[in-house]
GROMACS .gro file of N, CA and C in nm:
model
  384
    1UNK      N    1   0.082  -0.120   0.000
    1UNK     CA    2   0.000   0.000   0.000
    1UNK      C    3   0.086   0.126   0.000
    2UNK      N    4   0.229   0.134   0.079
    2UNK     CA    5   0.293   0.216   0.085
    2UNK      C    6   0.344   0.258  -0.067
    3UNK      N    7   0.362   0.173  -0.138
    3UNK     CA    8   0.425   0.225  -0.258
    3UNK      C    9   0.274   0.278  -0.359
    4UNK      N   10   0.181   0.248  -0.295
    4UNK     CA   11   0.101   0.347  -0.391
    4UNK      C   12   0.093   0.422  -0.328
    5UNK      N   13   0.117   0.503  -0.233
    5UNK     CA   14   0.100   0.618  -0.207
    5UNK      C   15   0.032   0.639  -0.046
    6UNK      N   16  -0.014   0.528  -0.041
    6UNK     CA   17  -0.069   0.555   0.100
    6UNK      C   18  -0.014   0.595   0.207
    7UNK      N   19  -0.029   0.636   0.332
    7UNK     CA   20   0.028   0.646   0.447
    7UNK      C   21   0.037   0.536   0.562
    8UNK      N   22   0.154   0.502   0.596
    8UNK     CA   23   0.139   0.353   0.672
    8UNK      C   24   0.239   0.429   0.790
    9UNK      N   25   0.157   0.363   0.916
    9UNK     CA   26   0.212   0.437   1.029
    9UNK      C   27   0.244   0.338   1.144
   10UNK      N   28   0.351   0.274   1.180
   10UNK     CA   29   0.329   0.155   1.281
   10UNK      C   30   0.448   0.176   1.419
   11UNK      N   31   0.398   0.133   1.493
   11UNK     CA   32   0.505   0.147   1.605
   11UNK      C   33   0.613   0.063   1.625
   12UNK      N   34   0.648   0.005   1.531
   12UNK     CA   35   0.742  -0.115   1.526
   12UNK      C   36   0.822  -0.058   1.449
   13UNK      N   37   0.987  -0.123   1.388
   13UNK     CA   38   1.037  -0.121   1.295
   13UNK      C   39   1.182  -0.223   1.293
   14UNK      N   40   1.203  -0.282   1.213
   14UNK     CA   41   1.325  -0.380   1.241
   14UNK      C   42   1.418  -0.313   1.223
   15UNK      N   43   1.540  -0.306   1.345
   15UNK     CA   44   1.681  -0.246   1.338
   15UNK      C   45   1.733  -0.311   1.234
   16UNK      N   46   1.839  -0.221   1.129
   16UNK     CA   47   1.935  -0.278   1.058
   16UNK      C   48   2.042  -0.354   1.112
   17UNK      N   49   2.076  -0.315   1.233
   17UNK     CA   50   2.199  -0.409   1.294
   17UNK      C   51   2.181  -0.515   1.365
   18UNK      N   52   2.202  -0.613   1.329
   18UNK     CA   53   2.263  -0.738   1.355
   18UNK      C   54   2.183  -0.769   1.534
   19UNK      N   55   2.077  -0.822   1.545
   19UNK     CA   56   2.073  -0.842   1.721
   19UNK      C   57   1.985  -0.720   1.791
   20UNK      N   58   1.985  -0.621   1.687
   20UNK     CA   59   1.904  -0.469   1.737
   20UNK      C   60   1.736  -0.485   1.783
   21UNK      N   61   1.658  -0.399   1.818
   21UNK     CA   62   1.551  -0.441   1.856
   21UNK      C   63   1.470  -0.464   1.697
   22UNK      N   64   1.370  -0.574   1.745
   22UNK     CA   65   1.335  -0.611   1.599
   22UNK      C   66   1.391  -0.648   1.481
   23UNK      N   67   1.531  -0.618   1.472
   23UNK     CA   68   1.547  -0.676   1.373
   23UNK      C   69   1.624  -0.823   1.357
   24UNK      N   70   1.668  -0.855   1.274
   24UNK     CA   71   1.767  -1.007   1.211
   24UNK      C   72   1.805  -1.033   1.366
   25UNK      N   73   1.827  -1.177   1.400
   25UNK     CA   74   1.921  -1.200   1.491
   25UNK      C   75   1.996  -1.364   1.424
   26UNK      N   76   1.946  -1.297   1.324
   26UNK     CA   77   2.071  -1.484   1.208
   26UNK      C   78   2.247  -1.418   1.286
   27UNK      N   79   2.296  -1.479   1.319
   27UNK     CA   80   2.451  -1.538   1.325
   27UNK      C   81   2.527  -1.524   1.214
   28UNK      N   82   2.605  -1.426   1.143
   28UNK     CA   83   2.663  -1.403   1.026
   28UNK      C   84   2.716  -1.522   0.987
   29UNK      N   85   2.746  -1.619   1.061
   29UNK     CA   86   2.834  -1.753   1.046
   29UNK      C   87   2.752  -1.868   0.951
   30UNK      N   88   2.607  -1.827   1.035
   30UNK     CA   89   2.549  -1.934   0.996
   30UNK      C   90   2.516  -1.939   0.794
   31UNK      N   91   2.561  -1.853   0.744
   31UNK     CA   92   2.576  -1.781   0.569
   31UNK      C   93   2.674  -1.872   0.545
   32UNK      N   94   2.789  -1.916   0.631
   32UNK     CA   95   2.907  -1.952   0.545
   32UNK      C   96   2.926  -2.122   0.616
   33UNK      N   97   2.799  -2.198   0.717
   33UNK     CA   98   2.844  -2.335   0.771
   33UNK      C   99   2.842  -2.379   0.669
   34UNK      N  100   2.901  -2.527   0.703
   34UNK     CA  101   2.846  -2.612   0.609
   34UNK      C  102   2.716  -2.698   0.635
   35UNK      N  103   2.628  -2.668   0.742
   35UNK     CA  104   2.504  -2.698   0.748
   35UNK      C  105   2.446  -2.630   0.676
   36UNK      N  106   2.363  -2.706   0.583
   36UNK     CA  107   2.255  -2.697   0.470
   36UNK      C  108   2.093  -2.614   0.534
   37UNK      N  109   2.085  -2.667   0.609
   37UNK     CA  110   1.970  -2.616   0.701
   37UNK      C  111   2.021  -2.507   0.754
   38UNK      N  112   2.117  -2.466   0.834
   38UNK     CA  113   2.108  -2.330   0.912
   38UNK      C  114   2.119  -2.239   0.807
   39UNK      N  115   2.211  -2.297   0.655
   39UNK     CA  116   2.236  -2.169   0.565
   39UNK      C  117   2.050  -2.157   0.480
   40UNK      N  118   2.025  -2.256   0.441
   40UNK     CA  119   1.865  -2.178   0.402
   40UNK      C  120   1.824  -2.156   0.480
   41UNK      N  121   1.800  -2.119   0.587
   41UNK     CA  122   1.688  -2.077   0.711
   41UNK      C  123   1.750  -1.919   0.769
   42UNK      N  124   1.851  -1.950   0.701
   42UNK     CA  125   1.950  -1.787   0.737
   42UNK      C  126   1.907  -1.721   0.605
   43UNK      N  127   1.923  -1.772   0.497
   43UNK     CA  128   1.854  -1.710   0.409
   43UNK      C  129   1.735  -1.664   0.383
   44UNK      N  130   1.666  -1.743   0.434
   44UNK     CA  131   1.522  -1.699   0.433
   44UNK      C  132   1.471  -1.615   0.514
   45UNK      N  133   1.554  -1.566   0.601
   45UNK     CA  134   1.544  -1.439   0.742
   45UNK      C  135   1.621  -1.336   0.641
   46UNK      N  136   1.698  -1.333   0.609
   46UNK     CA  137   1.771  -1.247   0.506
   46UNK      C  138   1.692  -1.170   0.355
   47UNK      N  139   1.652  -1.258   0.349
   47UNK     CA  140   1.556  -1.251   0.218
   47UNK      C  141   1.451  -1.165   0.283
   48UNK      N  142   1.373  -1.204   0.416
   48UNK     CA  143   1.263  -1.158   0.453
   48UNK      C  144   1.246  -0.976   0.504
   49UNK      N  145   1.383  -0.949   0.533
   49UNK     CA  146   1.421  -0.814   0.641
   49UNK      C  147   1.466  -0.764   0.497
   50UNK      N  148   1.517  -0.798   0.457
   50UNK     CA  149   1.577  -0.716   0.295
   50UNK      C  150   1.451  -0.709   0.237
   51UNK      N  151   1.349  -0.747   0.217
   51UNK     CA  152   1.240  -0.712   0.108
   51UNK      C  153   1.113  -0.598   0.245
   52UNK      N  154   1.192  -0.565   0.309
   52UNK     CA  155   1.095  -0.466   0.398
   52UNK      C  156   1.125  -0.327   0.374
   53UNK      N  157   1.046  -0.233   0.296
   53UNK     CA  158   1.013  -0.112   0.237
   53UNK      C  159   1.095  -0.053   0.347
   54UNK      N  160   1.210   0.047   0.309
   54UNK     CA  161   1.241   0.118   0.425
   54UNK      C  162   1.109   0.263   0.440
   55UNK      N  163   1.132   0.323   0.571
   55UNK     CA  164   1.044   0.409   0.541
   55UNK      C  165   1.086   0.516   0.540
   56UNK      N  166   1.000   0.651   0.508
   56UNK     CA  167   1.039   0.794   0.459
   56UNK      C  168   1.069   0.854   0.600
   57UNK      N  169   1.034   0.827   0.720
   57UNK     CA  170   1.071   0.895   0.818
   57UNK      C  171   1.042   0.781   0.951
   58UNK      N  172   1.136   0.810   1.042
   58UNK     CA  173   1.116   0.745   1.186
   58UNK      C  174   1.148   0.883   1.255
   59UNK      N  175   1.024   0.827   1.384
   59UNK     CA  176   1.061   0.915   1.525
   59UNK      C  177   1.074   0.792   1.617
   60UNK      N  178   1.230   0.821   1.701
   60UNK     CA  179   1.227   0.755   1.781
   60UNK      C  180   1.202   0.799   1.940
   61UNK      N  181   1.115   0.776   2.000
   61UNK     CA  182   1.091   0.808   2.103
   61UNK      C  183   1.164   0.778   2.233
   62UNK      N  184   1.223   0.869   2.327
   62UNK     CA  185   1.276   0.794   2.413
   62UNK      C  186   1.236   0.913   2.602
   63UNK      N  187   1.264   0.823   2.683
   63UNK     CA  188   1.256   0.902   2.827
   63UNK      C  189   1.348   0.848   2.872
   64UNK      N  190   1.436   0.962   3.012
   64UNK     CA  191   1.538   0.899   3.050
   64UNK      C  192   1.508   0.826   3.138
   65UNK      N  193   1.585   0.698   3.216
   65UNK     CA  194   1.551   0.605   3.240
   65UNK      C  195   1.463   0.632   3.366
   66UNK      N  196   1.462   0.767   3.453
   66UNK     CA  197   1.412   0.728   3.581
   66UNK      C  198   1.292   0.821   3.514
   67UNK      N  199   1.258   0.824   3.479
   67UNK     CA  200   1.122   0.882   3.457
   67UNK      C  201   1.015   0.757   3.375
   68UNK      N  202   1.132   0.658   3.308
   68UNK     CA  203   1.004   0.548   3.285
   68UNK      C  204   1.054   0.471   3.394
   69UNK      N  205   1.038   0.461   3.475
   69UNK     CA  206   1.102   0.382   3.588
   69UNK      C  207   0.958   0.458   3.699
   70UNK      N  208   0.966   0.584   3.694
   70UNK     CA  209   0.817   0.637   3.728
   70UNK      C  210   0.693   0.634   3.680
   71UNK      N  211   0.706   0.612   3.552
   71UNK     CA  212   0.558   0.524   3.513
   71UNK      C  213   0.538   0.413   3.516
   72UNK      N  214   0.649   0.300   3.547
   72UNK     CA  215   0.595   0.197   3.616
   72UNK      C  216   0.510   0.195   3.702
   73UNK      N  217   0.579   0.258   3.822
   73UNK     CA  218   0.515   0.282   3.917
   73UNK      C  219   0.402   0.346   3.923
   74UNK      N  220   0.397   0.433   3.856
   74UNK     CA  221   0.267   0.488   3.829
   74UNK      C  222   0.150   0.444   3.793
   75UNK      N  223   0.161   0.312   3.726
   75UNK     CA  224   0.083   0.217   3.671
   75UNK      C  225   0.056   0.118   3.769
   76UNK      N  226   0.092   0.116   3.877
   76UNK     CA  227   0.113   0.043   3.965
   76UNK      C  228   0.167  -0.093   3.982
   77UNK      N  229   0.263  -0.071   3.902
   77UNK     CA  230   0.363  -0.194   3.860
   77UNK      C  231   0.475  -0.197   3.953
   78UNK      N  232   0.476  -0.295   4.047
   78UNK     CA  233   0.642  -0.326   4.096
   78UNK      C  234   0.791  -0.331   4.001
   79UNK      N  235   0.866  -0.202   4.114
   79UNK     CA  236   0.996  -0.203   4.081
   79UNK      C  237   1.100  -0.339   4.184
   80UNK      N  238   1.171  -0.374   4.144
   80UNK     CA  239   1.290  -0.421   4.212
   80UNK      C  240   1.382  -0.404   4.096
   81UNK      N  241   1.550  -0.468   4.187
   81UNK     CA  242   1.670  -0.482   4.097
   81UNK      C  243   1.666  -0.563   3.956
   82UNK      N  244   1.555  -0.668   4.021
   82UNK     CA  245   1.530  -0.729   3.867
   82UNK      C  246   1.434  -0.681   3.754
   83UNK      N  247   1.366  -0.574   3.773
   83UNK     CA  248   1.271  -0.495   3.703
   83UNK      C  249   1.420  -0.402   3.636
   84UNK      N  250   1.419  -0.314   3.682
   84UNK     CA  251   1.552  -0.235   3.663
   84UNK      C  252   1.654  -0.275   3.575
   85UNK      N  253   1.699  -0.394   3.538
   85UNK     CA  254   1.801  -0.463   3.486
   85UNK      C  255   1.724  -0.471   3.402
   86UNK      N  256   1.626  -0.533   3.360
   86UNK     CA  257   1.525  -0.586   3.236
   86UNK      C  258   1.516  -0.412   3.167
   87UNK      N  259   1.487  -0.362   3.277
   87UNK     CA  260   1.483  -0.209   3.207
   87UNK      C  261   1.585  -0.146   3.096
   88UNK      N  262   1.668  -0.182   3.192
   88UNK     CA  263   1.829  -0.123   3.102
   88UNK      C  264   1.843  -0.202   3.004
   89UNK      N  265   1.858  -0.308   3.055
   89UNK     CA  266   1.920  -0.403   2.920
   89UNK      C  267   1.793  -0.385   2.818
   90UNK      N  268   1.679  -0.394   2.824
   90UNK     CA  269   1.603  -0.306   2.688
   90UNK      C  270   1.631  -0.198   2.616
   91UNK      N  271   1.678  -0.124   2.719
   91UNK     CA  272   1.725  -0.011   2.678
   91UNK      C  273   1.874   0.037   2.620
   92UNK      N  274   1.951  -0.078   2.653
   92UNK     CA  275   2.070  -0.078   2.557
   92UNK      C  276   2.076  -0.155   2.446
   93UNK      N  277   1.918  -0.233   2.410
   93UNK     CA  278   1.950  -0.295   2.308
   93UNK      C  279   1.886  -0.132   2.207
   94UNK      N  280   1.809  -0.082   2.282
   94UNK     CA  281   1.736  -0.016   2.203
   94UNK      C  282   1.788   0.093   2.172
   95UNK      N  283   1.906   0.174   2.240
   95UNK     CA  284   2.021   0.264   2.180
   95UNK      C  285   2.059   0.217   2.093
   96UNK      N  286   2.097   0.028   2.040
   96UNK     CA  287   2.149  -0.004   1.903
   96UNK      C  288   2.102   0.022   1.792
   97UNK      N  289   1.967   0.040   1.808
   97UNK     CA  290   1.854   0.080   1.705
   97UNK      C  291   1.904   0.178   1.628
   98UNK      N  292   1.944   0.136   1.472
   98UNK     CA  293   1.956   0.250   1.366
   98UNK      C  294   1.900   0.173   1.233
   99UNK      N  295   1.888   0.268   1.138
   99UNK     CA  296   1.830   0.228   1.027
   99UNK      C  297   1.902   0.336   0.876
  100UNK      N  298   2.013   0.309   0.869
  100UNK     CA  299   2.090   0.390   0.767
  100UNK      C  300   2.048   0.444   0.638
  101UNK      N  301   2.080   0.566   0.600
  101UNK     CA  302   1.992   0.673   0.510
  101UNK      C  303   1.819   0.676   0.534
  102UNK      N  304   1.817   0.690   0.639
  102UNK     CA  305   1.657   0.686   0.711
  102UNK      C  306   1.678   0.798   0.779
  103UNK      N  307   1.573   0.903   0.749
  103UNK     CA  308   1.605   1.033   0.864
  103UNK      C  309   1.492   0.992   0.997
  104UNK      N  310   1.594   0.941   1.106
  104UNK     CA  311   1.561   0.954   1.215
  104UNK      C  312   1.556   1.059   1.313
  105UNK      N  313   1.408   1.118   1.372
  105UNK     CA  314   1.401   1.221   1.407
  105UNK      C  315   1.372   1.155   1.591
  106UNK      N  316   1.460   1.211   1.711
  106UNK     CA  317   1.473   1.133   1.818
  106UNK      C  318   1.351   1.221   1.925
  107UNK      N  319   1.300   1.205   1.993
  107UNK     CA  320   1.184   1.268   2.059
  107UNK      C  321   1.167   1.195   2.212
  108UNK      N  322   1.207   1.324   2.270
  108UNK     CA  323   1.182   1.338   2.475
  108UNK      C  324   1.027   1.331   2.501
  109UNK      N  325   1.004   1.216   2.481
  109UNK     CA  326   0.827   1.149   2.513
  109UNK      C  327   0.853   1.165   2.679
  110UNK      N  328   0.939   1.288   2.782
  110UNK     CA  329   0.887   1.278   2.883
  110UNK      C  330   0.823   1.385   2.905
  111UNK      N  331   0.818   1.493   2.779
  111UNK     CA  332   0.701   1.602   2.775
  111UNK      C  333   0.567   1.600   2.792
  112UNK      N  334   0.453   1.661   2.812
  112UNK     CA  335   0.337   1.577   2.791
  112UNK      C  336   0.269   1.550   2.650
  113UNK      N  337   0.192   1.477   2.658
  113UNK     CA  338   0.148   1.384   2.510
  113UNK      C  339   0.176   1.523   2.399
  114UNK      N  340   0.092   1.618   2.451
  114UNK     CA  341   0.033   1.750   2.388
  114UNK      C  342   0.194   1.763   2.315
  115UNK      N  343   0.248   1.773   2.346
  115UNK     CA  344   0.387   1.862   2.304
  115UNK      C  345   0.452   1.792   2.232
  116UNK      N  346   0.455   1.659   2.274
  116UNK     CA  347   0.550   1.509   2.155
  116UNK      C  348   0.462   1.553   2.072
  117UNK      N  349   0.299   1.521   2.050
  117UNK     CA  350   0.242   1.501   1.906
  117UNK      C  351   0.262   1.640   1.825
  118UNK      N  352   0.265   1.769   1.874
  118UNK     CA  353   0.304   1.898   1.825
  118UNK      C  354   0.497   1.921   1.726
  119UNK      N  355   0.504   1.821   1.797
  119UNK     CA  356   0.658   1.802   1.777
  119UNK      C  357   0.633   1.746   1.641
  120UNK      N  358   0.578   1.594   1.640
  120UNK     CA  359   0.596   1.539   1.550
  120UNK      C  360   0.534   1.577   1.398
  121UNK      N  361   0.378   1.618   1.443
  121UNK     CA  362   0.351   1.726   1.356
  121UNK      C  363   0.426   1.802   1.248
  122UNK      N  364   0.478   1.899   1.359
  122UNK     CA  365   0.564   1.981   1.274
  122UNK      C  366   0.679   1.930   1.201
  123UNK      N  367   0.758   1.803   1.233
  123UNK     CA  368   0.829   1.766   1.127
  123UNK      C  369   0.754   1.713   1.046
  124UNK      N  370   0.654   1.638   1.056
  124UNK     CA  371   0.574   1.588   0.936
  124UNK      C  372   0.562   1.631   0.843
  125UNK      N  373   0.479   1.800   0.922
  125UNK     CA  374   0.461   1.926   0.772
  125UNK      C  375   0.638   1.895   0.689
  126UNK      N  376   0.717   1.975   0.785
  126UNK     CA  377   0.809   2.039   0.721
  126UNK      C  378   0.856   1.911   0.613
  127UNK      N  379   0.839   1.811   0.659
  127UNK     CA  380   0.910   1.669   0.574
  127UNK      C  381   0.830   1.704   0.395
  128UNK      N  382   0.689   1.690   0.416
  128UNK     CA  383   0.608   1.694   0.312
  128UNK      C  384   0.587   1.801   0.247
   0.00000   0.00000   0.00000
């Protein structure tokens, strides 16, 4: 639909790098075993992330960590050390997150709603 023209808007997107959030996690190795099976099944993950439309714009949204660490709580979700760790380590996979010649536009979602969507807005216009 995107290539006719439509507008497609999703909250997902597969990282280009290797292990990133969402995207590939094939083993570069497994391209060159000599297992027959891991190399088509690596191919066919390869094949699948390569035929995905890049898109005309990403916003990546982010808050620093203790402020989503306060909407846990806010939600009335238990914190501990093991909440916290799950936290981060999401969150350093999710600094890996890039998507090359893609203009990524990065956005402090600890503003209120009003002000992110004003934000994004306005690059929208200016993009189009």
């Amino acid at each position: 639909k995107a290539e006719k023209g439509a507008i497609i808007i999703s909250d997902r997107y597969p990282s280009a790098t290797l292990g990133g959030m969402d995207g590939p996690r094939v083993d570069p190795s497994f391209f060159d075993t000599g297992n027959p099976l891991k190399r088509f099944l690596a191919s066919i993950i390869k094949n699948i992330y390569s035929n995905i439309s890049k898109p005309d714009i990403v916003f990546k949204l982010s808050v620093p960590f203790e402020v989503n660490m306060q909407r846990l709580l806010d939600r009335g979700e238990e914190s501990d050390s093991k909440t916290e760790e799950q936290m981060r380590s999401r969150r350093a996979v999710m600094d890996k997150w890039e998507l090359p010649a893609v203009p990524v536009h990065k956005i402090d979602n600890s503003t209120p709603f009003e002000d992110v969507q004003k934000k994004i807005r306005h690059i929208i216009w200016d993009t189009i």
